[in-house]
Tab-separated table of C-alpha atoms and ligand atoms in Angstrom:
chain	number	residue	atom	x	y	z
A	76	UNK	CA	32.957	-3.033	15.024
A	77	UNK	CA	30.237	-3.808	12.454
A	78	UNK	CA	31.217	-4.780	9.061
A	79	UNK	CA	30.557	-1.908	6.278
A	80	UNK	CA	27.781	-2.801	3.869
A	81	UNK	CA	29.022	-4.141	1.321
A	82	UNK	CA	28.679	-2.516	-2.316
A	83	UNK	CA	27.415	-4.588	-4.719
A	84	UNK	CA	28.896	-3.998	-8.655
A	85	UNK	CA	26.382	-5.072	-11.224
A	86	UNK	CA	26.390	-3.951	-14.638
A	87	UNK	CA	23.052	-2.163	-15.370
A	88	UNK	CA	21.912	-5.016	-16.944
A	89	UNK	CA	21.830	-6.373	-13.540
A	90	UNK	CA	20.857	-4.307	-11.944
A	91	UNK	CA	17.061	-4.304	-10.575
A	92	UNK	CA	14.663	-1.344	-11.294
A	93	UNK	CA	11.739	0.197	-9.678
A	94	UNK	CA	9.253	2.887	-10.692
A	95	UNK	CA	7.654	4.902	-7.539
A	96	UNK	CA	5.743	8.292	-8.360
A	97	UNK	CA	7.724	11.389	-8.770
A	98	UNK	CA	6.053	13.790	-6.998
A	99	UNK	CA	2.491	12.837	-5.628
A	100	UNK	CA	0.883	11.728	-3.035
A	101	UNK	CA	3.220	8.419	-2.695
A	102	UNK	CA	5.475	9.676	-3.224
A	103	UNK	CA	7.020	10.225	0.216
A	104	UNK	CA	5.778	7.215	1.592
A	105	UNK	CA	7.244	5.140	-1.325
A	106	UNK	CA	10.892	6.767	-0.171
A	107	UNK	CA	10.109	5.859	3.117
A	108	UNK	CA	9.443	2.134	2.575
A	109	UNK	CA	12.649	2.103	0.036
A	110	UNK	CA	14.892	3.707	2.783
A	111	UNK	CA	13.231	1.069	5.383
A	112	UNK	CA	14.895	-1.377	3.053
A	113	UNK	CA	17.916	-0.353	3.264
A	114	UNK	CA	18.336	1.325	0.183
A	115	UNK	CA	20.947	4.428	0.070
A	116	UNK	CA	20.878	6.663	-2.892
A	117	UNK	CA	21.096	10.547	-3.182
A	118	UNK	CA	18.258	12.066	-5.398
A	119	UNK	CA	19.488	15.256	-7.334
A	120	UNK	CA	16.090	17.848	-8.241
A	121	UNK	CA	14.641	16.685	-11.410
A	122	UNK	CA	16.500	14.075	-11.118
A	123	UNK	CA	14.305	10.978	-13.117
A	124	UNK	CA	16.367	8.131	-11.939
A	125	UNK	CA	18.744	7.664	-8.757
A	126	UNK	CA	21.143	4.145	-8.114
A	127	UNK	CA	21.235	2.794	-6.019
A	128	UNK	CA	24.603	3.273	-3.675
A	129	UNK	CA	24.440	0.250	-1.386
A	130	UNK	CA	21.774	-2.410	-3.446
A	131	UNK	CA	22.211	-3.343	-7.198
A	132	UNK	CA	18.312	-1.328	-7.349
A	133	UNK	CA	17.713	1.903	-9.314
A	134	UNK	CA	14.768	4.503	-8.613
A	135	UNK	CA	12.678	5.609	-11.994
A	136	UNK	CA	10.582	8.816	-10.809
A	137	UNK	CA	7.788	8.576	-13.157
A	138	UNK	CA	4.504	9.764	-13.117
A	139	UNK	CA	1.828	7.312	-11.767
A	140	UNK	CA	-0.438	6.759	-14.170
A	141	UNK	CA	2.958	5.722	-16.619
A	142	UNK	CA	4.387	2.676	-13.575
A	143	UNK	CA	1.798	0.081	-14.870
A	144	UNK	CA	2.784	0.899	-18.319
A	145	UNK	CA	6.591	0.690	-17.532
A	146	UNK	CA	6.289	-2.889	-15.452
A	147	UNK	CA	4.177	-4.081	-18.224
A	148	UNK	CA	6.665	-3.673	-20.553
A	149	UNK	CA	9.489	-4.985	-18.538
A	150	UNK	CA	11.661	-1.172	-18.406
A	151	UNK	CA	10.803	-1.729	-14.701
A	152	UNK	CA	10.832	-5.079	-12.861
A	153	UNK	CA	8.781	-3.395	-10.133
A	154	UNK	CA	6.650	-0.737	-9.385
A	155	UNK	CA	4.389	0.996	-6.353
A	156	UNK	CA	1.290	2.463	-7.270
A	157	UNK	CA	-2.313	2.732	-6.170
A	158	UNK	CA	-4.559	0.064	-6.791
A	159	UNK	CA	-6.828	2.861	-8.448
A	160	UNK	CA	-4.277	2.777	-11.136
A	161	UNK	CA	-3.410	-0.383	-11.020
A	162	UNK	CA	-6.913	-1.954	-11.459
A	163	UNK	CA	-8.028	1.141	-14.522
A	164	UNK	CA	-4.687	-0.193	-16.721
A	165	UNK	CA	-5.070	-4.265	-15.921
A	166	UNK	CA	-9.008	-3.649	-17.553
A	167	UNK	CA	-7.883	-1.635	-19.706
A	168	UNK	CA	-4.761	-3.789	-21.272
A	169	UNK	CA	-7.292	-6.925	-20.841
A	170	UNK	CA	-9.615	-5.117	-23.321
A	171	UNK	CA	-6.963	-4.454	-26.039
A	172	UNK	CA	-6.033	-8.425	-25.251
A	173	UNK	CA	-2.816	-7.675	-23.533
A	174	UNK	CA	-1.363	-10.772	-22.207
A	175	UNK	CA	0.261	-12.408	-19.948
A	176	UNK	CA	-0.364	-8.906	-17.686
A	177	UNK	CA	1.792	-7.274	-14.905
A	178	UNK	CA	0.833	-9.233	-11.445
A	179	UNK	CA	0.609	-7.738	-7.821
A	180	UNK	CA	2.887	-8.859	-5.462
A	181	UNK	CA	1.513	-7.324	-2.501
A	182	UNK	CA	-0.551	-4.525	-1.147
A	183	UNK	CA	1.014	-2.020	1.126
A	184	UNK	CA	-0.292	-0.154	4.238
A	185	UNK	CA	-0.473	3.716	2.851
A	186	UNK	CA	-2.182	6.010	-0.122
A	187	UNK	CA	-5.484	4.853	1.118
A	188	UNK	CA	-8.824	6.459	-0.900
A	189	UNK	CA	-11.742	5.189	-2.191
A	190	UNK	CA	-13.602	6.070	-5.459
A	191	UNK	CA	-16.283	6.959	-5.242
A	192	UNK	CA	-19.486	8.273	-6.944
A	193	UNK	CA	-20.666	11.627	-5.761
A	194	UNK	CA	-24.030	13.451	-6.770
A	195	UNK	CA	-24.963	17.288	-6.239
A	196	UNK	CA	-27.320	18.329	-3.384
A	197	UNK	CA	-30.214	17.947	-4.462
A	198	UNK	CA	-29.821	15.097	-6.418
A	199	UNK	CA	-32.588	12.795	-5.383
A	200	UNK	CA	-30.126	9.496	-5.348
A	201	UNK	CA	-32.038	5.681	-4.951
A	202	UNK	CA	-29.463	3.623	-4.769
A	203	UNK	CA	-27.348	2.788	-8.228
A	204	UNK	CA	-30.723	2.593	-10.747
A	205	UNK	CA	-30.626	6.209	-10.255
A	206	UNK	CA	-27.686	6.272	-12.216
A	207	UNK	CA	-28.917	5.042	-15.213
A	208	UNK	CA	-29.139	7.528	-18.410
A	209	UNK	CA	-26.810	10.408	-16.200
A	210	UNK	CA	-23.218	11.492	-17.590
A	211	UNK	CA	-20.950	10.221	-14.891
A	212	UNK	CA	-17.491	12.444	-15.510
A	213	UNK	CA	-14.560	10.380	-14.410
A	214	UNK	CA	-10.958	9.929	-15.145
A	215	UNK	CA	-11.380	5.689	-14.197
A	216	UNK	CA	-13.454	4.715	-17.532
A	217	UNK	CA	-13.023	1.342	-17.069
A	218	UNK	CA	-13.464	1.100	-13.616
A	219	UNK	CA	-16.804	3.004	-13.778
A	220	UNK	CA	-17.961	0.967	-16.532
A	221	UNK	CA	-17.335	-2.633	-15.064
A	222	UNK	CA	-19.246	-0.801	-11.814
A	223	UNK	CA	-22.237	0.151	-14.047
A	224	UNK	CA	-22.222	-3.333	-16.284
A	225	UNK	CA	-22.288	-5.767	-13.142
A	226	UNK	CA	-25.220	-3.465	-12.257
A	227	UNK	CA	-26.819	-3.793	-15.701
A	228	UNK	CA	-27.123	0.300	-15.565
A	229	UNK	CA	-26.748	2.103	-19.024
A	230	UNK	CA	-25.152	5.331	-18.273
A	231	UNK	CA	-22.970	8.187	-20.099
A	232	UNK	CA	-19.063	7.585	-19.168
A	233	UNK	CA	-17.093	11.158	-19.444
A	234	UNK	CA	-13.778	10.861	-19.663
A	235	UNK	CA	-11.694	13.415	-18.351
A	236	UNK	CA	-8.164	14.070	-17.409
A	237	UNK	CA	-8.110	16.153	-14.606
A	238	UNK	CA	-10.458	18.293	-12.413
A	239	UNK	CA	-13.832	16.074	-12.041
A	240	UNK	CA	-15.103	17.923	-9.100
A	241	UNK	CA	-15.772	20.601	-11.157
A	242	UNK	CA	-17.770	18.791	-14.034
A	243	UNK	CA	-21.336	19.320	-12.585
A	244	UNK	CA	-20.952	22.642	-11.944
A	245	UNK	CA	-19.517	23.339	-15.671
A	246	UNK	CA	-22.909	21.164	-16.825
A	247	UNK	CA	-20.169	19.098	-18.523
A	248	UNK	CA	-21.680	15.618	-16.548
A	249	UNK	CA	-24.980	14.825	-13.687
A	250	UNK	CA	-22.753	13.064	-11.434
A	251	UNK	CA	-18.857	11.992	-11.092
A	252	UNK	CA	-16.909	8.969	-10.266
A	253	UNK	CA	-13.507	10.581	-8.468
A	254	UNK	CA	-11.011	9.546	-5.761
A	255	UNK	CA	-12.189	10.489	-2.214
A	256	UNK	CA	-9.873	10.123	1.448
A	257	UNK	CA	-11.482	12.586	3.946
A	258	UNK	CA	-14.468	13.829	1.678
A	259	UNK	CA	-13.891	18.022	1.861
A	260	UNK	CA	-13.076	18.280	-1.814
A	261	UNK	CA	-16.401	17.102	-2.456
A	262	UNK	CA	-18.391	19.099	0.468
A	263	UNK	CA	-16.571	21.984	-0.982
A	264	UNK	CA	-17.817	21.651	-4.533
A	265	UNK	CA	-21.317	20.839	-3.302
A	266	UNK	CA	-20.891	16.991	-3.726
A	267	UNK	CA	-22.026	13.851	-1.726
A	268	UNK	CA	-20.744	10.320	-1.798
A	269	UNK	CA	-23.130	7.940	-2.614
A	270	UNK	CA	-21.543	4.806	-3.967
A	271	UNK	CA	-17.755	3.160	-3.398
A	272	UNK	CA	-16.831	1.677	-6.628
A	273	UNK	CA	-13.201	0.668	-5.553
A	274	UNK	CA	-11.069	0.407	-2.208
A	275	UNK	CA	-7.694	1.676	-2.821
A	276	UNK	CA	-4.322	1.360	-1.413
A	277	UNK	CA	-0.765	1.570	-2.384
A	278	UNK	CA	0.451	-1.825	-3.994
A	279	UNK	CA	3.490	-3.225	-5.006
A	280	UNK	CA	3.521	-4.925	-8.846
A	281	UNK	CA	6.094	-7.138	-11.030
A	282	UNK	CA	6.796	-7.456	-14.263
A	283	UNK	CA	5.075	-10.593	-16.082
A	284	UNK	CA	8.227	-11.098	-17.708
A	285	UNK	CA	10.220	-13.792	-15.645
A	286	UNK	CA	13.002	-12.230	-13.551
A	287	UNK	CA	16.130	-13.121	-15.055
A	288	UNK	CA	18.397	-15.649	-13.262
A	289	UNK	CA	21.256	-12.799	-12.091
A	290	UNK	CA	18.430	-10.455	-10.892
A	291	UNK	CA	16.562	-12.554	-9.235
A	292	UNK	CA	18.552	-13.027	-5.946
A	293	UNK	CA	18.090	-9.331	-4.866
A	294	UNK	CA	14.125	-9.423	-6.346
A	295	UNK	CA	13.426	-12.283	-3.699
A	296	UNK	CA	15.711	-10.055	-1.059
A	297	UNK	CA	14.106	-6.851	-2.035
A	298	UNK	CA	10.493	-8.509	-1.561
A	299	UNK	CA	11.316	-9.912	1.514
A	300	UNK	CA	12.641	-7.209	2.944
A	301	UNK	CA	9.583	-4.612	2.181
A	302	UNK	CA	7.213	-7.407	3.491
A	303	UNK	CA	9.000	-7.237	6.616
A	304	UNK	CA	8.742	-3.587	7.006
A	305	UNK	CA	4.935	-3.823	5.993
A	306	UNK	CA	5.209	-6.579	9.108
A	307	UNK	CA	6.791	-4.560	11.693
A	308	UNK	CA	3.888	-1.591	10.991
A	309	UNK	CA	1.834	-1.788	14.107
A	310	UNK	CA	3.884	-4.584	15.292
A	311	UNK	CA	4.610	-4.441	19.112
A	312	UNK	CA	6.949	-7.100	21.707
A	313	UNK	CA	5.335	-7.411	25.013
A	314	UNK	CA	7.178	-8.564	27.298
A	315	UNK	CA	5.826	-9.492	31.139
A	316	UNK	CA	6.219	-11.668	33.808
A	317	UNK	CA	3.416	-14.048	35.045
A	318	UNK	CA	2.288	-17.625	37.441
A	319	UNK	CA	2.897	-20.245	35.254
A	320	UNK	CA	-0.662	-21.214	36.003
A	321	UNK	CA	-1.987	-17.955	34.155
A	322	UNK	CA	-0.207	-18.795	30.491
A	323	UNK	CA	-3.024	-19.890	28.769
A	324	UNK	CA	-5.754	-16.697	29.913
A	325	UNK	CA	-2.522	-14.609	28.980
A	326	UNK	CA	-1.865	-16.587	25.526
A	327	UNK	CA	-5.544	-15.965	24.748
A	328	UNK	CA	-5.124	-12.354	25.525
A	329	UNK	CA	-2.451	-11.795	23.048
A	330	UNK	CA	-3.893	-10.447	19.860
A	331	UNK	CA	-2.242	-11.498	16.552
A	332	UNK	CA	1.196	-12.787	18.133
A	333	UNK	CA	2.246	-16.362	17.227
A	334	UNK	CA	3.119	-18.636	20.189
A	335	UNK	CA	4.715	-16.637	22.841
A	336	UNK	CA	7.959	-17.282	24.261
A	337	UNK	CA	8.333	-18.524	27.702
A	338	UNK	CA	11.366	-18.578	29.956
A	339	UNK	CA	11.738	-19.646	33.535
A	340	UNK	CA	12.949	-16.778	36.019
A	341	UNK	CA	15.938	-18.060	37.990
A	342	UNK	CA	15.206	-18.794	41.805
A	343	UNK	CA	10.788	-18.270	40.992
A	344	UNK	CA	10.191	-21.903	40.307
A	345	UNK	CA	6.085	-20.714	39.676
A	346	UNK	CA	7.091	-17.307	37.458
A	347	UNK	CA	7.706	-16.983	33.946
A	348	UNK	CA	8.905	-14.125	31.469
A	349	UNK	CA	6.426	-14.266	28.507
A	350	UNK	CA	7.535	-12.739	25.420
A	351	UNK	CA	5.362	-12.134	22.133
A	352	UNK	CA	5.089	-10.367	18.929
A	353	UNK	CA	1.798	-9.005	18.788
A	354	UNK	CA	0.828	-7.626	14.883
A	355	UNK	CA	-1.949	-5.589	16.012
A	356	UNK	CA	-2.388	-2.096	17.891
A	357	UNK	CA	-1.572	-2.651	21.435
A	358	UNK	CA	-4.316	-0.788	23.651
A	359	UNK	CA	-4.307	0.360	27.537
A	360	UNK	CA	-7.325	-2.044	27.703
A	361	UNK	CA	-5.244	-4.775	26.977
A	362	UNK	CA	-2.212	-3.930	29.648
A	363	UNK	CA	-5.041	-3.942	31.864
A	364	UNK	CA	-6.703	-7.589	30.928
A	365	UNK	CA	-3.008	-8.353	31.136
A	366	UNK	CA	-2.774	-7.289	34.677
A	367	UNK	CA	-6.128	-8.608	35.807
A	368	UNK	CA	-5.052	-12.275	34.624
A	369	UNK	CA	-1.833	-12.036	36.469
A	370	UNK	CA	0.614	-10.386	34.654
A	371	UNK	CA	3.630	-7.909	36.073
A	372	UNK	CA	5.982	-6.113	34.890
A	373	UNK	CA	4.528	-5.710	31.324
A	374	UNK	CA	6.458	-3.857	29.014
A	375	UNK	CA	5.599	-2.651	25.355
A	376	UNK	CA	8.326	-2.121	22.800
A	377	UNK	CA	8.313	-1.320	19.289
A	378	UNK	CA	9.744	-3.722	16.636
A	379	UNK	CA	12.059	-1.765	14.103
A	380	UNK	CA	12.854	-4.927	12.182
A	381	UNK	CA	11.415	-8.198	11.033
A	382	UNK	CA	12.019	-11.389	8.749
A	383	UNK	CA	9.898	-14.111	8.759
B	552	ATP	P1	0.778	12.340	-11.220
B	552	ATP	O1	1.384	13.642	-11.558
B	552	ATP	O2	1.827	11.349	-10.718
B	552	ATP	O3	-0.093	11.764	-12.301
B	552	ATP	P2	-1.702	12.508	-9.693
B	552	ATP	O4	-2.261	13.877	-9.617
B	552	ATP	O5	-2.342	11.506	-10.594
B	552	ATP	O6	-0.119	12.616	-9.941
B	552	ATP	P3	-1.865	12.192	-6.764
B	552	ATP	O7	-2.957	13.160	-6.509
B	552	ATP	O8	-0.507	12.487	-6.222
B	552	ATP	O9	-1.707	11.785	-8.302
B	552	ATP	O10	-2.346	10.777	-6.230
B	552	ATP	C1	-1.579	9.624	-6.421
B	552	ATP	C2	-2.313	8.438	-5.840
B	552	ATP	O11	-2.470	8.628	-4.440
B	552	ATP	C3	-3.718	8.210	-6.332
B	552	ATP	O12	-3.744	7.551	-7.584
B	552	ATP	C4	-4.290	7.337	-5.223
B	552	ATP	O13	-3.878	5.991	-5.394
B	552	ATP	C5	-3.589	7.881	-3.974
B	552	ATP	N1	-4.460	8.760	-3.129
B	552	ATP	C6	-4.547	8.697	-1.780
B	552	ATP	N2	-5.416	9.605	-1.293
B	552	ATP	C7	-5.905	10.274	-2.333
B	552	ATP	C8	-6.844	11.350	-2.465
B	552	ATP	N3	-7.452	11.889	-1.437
B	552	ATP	N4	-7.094	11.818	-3.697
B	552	ATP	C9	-6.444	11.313	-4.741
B	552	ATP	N5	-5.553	10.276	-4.671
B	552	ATP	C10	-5.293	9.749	-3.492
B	553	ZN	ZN1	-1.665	10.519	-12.070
């Protein structure tokens, strides 16, 4: 029988917090990856903070633009947020001379977007110079205006909180500078992409604060633990059997695995079982290659779990 997890008791000072958004676009996938980890708590409706029932880890359900703000001042040791966010509050906390600053740990495979700069049809757009003397209605200030100053572009920055798309039309800005994934907000509102000022992506920060000493076991677990379940994300095992005198073409073929594992088949002095962890998509194509350099049997599985 397996053992029951076991429950660790930590006093809240202990205990290790995170901030994920509460109800957004991450928000799901930021569950996910927690879950993934193992974690087990029960989330009441409006609830703004679950603990952790099986990890010495509480959940803060914040609101993302507030998670670099909340790691920054050490209420949370960790947060996930997009790098959108992430990159607007590190300029802006560099500008009021905020130091030391939070720190990204690592960047994490969902909530991908770019922002972007969009013009109206019709806008006759020459590459970035075009830019110079418009209104450019964004809610990423400082992002847009490290864009336009490595550029040496003097432009009008309007700030605004919510509903950019719209600016043009209301003859409130020329152009904007918003968040874009598949591009039909802005076809809808009569927009075109023109520049990307910033690739985005979920990421996962720390506090610049050190960790203290009784937290800092289940920090390094924690981050171990969601790097391996960023790992195992289009991971794949192959397995197949092959002549020994077709390893290396088969080796070669392998895309992204380490050195593969090879074990003699009892009784088939020339045949071995290959194994390998392969941290890319695995295609038809490549079963095929497989087969043409003398593989058999070849068998893709998915990896559920992985430490390094
Ligand atoms: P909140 O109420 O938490 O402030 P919000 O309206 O700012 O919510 P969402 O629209 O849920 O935030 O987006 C959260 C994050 O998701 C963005 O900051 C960005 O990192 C990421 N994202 C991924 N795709 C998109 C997209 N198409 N448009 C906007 N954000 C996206
Ligand atoms: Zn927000």
């Amino acid at each position: 029988m397996n053992a029951p997890p076991t429950r660790p008791e930590a006093s809240p000072a202990v205990r290790l917090k995170i901030a994920i958004q509460k109800s957004g676009r991450l928000t799901d996938s930021s569950l996910d990856l927690l879950s993934r980890c193992g974690l087990k708590f029960s989330r009441g409706k409006d609830q703004l903070m679950c603990y952790g029932e099986n990890m010495p880890l509480d959940v803060l359900f914040v609101r993302d633009d507030d998670i670099p703000d909340l790691v920054q001042e050490d209420v949370c040791d960790l947060g996930l947020v997009g790098l959108n966010v992430v990159e607007e509050k590190r300029l802006a906390f560099q500008a009021r001379g905020i130091a030391p600053l939070f720190e990204i740990v690592q960047l994490l495979d969902f909530g991908r977007c770019k922002l972007c700069i969009a013009v109206p049809d019709g806008f006759e757009y020459r590459g970035a110079a075009s830019l110079a003397g418009k209104r450019i209605a964004t809610t990423y200030p400082n992002i847009l205006a490290r864009f336009l100053a490595e550029r040496s572009i003097a432009a009008e920055v309007v700030v605004l909180s919510g509903s950019v798309e719209i600016a043009p039309r209301l003859g409130r800005a020329d152009v904007i500078c918003d968040l874009v994934s598949t591009g039909s907000t802005l076809a809808a509102n009569h927009l075109r992409q023109v520049e990307t000022v910033l690739e985005s992506q979920a990421a996962l920060i720390r506090t610049p604060v050190p960790i203290a000493a009784d937290k800092q076991d289940w920090t390094r677990r924690l981050l171990m633990r969601i790097d391996g379940v960023e790992q195992v994300k289009g991971s794949k095992y192959i397995m197949l059997h092959a002549p020994r005198s077709a390893l290396a073409a088969i080796a070669k073929l392998l895309p992204g695995s380490e050195a593969p594992t090879v074990i003699p088949l009892e009784g088939r002095g020339d045949r071995v079982a290959v194994h390998a962890v392969c941290r890319e998509s695995v295609f038809w194509e490549l079963l095929e290659d497989l087969k043409g350099a003398g593989a058999t049997s070849v068998l893709v599985l998915p990896v559920e779990k992985m430490l390094a």
